[in-house]
Coordinates of C-alpha atoms in Angstrom, one line a residue:
X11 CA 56.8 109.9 84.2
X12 CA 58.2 108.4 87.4
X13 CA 62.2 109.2 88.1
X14 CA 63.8 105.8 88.1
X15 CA 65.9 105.1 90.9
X16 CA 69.1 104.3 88.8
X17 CA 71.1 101.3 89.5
X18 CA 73.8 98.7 88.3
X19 CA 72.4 95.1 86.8
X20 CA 73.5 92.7 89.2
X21 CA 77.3 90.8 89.3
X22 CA 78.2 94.3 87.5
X23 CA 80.4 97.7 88.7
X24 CA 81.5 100.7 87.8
X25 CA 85.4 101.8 87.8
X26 CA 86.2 104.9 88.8
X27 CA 88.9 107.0 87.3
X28 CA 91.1 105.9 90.0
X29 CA 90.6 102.4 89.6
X30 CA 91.2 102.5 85.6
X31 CA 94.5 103.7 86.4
X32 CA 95.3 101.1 88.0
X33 CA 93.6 98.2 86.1
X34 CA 95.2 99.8 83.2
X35 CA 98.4 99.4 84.9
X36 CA 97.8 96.0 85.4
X37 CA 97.0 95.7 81.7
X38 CA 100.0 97.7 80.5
X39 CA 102.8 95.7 82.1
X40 CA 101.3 92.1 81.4
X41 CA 101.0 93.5 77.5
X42 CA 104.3 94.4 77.9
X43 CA 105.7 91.2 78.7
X44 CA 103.5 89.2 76.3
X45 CA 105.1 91.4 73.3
X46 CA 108.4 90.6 74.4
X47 CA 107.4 87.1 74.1
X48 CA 106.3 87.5 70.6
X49 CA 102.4 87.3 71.6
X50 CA 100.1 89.1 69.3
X51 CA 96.9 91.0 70.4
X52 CA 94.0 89.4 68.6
X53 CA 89.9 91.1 70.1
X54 CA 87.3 88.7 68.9
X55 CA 83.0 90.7 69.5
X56 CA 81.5 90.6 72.7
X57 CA 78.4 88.5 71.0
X58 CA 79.3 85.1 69.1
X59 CA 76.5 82.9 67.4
X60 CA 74.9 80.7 70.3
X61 CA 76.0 77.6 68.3
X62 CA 79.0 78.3 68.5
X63 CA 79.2 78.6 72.6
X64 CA 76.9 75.7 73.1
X65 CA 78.0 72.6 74.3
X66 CA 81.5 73.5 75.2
X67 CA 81.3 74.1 78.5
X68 CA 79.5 71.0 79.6
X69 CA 75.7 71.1 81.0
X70 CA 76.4 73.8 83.9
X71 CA 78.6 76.1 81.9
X72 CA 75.4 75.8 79.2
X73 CA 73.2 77.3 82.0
X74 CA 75.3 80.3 82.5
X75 CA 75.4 81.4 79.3
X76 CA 73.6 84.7 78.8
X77 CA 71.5 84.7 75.5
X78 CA 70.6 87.6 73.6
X79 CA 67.0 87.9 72.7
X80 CA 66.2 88.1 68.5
X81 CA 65.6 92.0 68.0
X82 CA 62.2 92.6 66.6
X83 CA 58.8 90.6 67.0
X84 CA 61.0 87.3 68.7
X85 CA 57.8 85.7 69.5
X86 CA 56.3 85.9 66.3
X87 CA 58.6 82.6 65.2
X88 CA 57.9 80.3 67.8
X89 CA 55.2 77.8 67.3
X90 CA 51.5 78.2 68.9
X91 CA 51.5 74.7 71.1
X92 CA 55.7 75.4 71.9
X93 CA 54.5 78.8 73.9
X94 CA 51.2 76.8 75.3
X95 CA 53.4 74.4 77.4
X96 CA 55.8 77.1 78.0
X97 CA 58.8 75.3 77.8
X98 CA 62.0 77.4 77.8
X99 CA 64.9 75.0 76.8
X100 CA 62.3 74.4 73.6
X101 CA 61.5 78.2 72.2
X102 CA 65.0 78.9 72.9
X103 CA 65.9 77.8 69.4
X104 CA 63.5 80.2 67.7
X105 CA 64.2 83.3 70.1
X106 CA 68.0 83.6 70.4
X107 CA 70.7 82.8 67.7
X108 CA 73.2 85.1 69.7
X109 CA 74.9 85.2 73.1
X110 CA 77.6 87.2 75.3
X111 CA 81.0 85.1 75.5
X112 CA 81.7 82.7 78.0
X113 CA 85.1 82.9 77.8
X114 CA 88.1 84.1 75.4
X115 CA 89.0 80.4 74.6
X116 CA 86.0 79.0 72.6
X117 CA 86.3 82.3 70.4
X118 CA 90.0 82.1 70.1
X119 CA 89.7 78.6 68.8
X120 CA 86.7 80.2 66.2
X121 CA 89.5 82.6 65.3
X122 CA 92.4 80.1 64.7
X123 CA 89.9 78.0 62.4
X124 CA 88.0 80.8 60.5
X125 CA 91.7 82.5 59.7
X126 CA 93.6 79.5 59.6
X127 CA 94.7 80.5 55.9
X128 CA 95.8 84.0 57.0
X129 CA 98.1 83.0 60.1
X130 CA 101.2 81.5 60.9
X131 CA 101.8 78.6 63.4
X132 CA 102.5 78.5 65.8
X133 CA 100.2 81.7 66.7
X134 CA 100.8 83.3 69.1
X135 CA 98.2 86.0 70.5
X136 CA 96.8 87.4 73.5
X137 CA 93.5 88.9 74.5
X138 CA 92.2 91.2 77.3
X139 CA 89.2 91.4 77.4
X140 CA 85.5 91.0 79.5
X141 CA 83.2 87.7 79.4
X142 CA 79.9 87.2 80.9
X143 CA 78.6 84.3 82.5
X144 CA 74.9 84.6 84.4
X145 CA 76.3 83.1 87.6
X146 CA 75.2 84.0 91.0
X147 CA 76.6 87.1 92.1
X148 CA 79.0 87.2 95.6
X149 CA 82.1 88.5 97.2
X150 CA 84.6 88.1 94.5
X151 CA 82.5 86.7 92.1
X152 CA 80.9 88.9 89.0
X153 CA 78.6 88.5 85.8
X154 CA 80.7 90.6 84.2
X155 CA 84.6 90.3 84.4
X156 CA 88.0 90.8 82.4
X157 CA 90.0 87.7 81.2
X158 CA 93.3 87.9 80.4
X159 CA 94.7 85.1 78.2
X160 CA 97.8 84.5 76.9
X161 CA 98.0 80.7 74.3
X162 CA 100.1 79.3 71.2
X163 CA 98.6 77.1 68.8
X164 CA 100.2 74.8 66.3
X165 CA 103.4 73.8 68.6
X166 CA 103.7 70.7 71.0
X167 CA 106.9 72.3 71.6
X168 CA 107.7 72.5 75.5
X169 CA 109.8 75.7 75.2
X170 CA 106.5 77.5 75.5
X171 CA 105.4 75.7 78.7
X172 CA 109.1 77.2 79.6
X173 CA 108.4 80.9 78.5
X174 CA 105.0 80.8 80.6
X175 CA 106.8 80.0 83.6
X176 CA 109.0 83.3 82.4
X177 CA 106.3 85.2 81.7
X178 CA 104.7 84.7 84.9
X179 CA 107.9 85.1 86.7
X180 CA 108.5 88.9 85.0
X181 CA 105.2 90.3 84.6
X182 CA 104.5 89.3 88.3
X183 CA 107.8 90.6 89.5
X184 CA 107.2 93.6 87.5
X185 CA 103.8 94.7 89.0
X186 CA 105.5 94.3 92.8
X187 CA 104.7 90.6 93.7
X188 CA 108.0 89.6 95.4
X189 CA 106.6 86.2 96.8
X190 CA 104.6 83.5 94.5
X191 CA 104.9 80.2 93.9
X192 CA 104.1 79.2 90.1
X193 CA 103.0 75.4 90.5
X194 CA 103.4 73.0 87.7
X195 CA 102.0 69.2 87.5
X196 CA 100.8 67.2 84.1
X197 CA 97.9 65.3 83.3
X198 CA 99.9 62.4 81.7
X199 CA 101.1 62.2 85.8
X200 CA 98.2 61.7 87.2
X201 CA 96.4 59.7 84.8
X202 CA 99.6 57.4 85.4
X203 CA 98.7 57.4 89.3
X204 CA 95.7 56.6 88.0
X205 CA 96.7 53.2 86.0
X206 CA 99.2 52.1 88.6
X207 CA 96.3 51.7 91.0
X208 CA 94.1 49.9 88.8
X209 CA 91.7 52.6 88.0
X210 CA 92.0 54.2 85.3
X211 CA 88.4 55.4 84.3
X212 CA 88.1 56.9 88.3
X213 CA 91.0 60.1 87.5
X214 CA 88.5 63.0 87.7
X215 CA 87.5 61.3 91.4
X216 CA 90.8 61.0 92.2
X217 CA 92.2 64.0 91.2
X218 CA 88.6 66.1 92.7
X219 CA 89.4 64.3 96.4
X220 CA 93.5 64.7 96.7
X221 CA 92.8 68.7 94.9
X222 CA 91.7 69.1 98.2
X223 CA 94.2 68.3 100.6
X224 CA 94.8 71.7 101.6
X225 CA 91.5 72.2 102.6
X226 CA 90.4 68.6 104.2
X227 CA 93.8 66.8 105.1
X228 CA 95.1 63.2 104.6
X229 CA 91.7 62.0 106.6
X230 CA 89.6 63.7 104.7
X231 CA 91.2 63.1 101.1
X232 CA 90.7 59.2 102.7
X233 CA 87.4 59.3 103.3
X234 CA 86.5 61.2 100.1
X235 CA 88.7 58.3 97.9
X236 CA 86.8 55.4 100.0
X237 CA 83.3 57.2 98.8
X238 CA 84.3 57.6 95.5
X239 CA 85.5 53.9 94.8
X240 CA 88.5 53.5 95.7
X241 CA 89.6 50.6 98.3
X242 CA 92.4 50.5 101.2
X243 CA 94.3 48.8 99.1
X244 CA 94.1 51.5 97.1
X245 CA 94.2 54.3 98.9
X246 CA 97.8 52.3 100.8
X247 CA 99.5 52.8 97.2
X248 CA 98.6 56.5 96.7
X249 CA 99.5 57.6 99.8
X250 CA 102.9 58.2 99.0
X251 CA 102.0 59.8 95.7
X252 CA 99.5 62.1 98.1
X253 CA 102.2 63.2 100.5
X254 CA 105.2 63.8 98.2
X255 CA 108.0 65.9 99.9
X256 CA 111.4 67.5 99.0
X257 CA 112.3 69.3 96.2
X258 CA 111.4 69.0 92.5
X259 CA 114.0 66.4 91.7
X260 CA 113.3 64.0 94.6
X261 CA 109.4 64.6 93.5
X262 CA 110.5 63.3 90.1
X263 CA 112.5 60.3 91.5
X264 CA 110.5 59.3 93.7
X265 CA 107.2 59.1 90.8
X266 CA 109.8 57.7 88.7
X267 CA 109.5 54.4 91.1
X268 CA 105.9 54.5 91.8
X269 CA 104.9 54.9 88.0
X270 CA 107.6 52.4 86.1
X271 CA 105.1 50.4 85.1
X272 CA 103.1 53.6 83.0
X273 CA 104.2 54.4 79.8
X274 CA 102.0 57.6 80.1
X275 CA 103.0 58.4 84.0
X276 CA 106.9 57.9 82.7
X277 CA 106.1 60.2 79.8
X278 CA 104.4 62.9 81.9
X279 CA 107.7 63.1 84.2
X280 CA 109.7 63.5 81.0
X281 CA 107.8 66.1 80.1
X282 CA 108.3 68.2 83.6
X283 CA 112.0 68.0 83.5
X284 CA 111.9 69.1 79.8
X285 CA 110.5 72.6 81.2
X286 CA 112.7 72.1 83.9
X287 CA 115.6 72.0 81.7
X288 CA 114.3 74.8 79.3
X289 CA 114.2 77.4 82.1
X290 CA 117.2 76.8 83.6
X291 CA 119.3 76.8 80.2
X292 CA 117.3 80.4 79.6
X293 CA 118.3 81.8 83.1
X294 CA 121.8 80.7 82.8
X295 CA 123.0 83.9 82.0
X296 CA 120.7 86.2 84.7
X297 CA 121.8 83.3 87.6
X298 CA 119.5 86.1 89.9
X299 CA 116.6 85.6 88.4
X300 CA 115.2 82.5 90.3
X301 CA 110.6 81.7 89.6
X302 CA 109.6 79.7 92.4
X303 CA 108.6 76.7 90.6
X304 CA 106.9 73.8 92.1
X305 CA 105.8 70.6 91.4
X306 CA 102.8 69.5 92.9
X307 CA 100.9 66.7 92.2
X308 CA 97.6 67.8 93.6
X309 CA 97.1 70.2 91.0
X310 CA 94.4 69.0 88.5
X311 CA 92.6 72.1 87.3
X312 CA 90.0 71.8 84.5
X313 CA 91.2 67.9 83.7
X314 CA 88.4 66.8 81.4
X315 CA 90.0 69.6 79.2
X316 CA 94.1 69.4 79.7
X317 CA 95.9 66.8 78.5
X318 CA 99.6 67.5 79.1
X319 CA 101.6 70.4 81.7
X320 CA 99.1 72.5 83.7
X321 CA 99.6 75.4 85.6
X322 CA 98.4 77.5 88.6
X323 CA 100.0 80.6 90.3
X324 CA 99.5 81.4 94.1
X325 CA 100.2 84.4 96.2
X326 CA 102.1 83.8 99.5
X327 CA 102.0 87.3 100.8
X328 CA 98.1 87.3 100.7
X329 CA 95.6 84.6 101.5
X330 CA 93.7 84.5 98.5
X331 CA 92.9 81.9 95.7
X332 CA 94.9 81.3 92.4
X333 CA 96.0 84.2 90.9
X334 CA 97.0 82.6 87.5
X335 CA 96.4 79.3 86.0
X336 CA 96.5 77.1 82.2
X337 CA 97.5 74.4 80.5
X338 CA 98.4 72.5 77.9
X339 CA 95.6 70.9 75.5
X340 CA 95.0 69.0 72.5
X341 CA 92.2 69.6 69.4
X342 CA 91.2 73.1 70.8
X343 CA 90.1 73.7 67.6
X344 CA 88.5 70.3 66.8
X345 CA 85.6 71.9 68.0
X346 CA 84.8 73.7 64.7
X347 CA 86.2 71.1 62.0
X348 CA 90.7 71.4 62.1
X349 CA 91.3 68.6 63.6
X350 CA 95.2 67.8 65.4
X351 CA 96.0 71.5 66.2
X352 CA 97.6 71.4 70.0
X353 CA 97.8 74.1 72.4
X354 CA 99.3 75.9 75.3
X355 CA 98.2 78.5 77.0
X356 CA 97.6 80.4 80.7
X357 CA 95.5 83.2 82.0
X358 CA 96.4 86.0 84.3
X359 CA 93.4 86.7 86.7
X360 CA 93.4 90.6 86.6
X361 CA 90.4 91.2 89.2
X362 CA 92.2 88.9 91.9
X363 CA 95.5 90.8 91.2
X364 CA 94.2 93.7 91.6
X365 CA 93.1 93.0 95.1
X366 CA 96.2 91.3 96.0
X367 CA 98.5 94.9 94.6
X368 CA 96.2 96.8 96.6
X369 CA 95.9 95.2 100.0
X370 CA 99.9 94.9 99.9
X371 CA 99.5 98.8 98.4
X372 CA 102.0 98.0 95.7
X373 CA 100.3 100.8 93.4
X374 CA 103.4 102.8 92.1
X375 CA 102.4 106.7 92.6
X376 CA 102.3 107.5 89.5
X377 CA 99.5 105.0 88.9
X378 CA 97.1 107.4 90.9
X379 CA 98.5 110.5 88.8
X380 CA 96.5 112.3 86.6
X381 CA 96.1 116.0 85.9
X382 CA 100.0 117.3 87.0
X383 CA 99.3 121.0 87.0
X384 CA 96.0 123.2 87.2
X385 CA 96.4 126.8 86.6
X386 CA 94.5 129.1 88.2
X387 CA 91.5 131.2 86.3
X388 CA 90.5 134.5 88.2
X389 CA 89.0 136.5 85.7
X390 CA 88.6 137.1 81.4
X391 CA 92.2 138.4 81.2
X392 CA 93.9 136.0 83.7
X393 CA 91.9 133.0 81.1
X394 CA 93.4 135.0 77.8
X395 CA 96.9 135.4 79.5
X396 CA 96.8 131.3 80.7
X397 CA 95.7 129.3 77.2
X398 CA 98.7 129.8 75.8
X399 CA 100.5 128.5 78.4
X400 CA 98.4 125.8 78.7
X401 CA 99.2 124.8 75.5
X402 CA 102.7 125.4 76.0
X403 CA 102.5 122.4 78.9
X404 CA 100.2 119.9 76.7
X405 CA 102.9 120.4 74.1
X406 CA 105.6 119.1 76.6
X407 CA 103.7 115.9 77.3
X408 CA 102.3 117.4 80.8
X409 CA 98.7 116.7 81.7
X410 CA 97.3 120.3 83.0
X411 CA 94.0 121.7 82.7
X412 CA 92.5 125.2 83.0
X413 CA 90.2 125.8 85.6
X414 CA 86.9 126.3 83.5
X415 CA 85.9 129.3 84.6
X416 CA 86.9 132.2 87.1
X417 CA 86.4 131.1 90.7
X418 CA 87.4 131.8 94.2
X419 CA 90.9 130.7 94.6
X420 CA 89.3 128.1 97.9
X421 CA 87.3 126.6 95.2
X422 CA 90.0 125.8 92.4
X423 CA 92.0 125.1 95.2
X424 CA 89.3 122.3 96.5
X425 CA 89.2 121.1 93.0
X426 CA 92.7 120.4 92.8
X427 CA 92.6 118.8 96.2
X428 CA 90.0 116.7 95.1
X429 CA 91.7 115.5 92.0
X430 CA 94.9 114.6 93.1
X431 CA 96.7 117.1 91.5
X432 CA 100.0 117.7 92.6
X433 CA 100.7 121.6 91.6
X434 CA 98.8 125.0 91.0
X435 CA 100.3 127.7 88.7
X436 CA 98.5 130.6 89.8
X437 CA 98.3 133.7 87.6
X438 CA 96.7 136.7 88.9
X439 CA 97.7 140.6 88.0
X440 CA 101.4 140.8 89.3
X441 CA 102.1 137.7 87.7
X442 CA 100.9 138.7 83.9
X443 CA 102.8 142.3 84.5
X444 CA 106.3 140.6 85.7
X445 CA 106.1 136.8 83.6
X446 CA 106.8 134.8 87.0
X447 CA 104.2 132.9 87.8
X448 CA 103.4 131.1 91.1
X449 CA 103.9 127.7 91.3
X450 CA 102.2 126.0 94.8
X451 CA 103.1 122.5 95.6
X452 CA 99.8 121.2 97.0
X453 CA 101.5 118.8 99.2
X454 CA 104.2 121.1 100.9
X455 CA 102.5 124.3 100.1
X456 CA 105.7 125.6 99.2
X457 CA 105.4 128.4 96.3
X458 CA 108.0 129.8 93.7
X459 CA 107.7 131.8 91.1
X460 CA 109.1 130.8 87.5
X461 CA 108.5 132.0 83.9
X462 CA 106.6 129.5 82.0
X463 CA 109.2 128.2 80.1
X464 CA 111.2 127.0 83.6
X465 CA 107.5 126.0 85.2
X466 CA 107.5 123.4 81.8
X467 CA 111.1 122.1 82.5
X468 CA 110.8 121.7 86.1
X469 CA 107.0 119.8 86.1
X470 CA 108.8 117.6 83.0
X471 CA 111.9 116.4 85.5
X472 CA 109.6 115.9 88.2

């Protein structure tokens, strides 16, 4: 038999113990905040039933949907003159009734309609976990990847478009972010825009052309609108819509004017300063708490699918795309039967904070910590004398390990280095006869000795 060179399947990696650490504190401190919240952790299989992915995610979210081959004979099922013209799209049917998830969404809404008589709404939950979609791999870009979604169901209340804007704000400040801006628009807004111009059924082609002024500029967003339908005329009375300045209020007032004649454009603005309102009644009393909140009427993410406030969070201290984003949408569940259930709800994205902590090297210390103490194993009586003690420091909630077997001291020493950890008790003959054992700062190289019982106090302060 040949040795197989091994390798990764592609738009897939490996994380190190050094990188769980920190992914995990990533994880940790967004959990955190959720709970505080009153956000629930729900994990739904990696596989659902094909059916119920299908068709969700439009005609090019279909494609990328990894299948998962029947186990046995799969063939055996599929009709003679179906394999003769060897048509994919029509033995799929008969091959695969299962499939990796897409996304945590469509199998949260599953959830919320299979338990419906077991929860509560509005429920709340939360899920981290990985989704597959058989994209093409690139920089940044994976078949495999963690989502991390936070959504309510069951309330069109606008307190919890408020508390996302929180929860951003403290689970951001609390991994080291210092500068983000957490933009806010709504759909109602723009398909107001939309009606004021005289073309309502040409949104999605306005919104895809002015989502881009960033990138293209007033010109280009022009020449895009003229391509897409849109007249001078037109484009004359979006302009000032396009290239809205000052702050949130004058934003407001000034849309106020341009969309008096849309019930829904009027509604959508009501709706902003309802959030508004909400957060700044809940940071009266921390006054230095201040989310950097802005209103930008730009935004459009996934429209087709959100029908009220939507969401996106960018870095400023990094260049580097959204960091966060969500909305708020209606019939999330009418998918699978229960009708009129609406819904709010954002995402963190983990794999693009990740890179953001660690170019600015925001990684607390303790992230990269693992082992705290190795002792030292020189011989059979040097082990005998150090198990106890090793169970002595476990006991105390300090990570230590036993070198496995007796070495040269360059060796454990190595091994130490290697790992990260920060101390060495060493325990040779003089140190069993008098019960002061050597305790070597890796770092400083400074030794002491201590009984065991003072090694366990200090290591526990430090």
């Amino acid at each position: 038999m040949s040795n197989i060179k091994p390798s990764l399947a592609k738009g897939t990696r490996d994380f190190s113990p050094q990188e769980m650490v920190k992914r995990n504190f990533i994880f940790d401190t967004v959990k955190t905040v959720f709970k505080k919240y009153g956000y629930a952790e729900i994990q739904t299989p990696s596989m659902e039933n094909l059916s119920t992915l299908t068709g969700k995610y439009g005609d090019e979210g279909d494609k990328l949907i990894f299948k998962i081959l029947n186990s046995g004979d799969y063939l055996a099922k599929v009709k003679p003159d179906l394999l003769t013209n060897a048509n994919s799209n029509a033995i799929l049917p008969s091959i695969s009734e299962k499939a990796l998830r897409y996304d945590l969404t469509v199998p949260f809404a599953r959830y919320v309609v299979m338990h419906q008589n077991d929860i509560s709404l509005p429920f709340k939950r939360f899920q981290v976990q990985p989704v597959w979609r058989a994209d093409r791999p690139q920089k940044g870009r994976y078949r495999e990847f963690y989502q991390c979604d936070v959504d309510v169901v069951g309330s069109d209340s606008l307190l919890n478009e408020a508390e996302f804007i929180l929860i951003y704000q403290e689970a951001l400040t609390g991994l080291g972010l210092k500068n983000f801006t957490i933009k806010i628009n709504n759909r109602k807004i723009l398909s107001g825009i939309a009606e004021v111009v005289g073309k309502p059924e040409l949104i999605i082609d306005m919104t895809v052309a002015i989502d881009k002024l960033d990138k293209i500029g007033l010109d280009g967003v022009v020449k895009e609108l003229l391509e897409r339908g849109f007249t001078d005329a037109d484009i004359e009375r979006l302009k000032p819509v396009i290239l809205l300045q000052g702050s949130n209020t004058e934003k407001l007032e000034s849309l106020k004017k341009v969309l008096s004649a849309s019930a829904a454009g009027l509604k959508g603005i009501e709706e902003i300063e309802t959030v508004f309102d909400y957060v700044n009644s809940m940071l009266k009393a921390e006054p230095a708490i201040k989310p950097d909140v802005e209103l930008d009427i730009t935004l459009a993410r996934g429209l087709n699918y959100y029908t009220g406030c939507i969401f996106e969070v960018k870095t400023n201290e990094v260049a580097m795309g959204s960091i966060g984003g969500g909305g708020r949408y209606d019939d999330l569940t009418g998918m699978f039967g229960l009708k009129g259930l609406t819904g709010v709800g954002v995402s963190f994205g983990a794999d693009r904070i990740y890179d953001v902590l660690q170019e600015l090297n925001l990684f607390p210390e303790s992230t990269v910590a693992g082992t705290k103490v190795l002792i030292s194993n020189f011989d059979k009586e040097a082990e005998e004398y150090a198990l106890p003690v090793l169970q002595q420091l476990r006991s105390a909630n300090i990570a230590a390990e036993l070198y496995p077997s007796s070495a040269k001291l360059k060796k454990q020493m190595s091994y130490a280095d290697d790992k990260h950890i920060p101390y060495m008790m060493l325990i040779g003959s003089d140190e069993m006869e008098s019960g002061m054992l050597t305790l070597k700062d890796m770092q400083s190289g400074q030794q002491q000795k201590l009984t065991a019982e003072s090694i366990v106090e200090f290591l526990k302060k430090d």
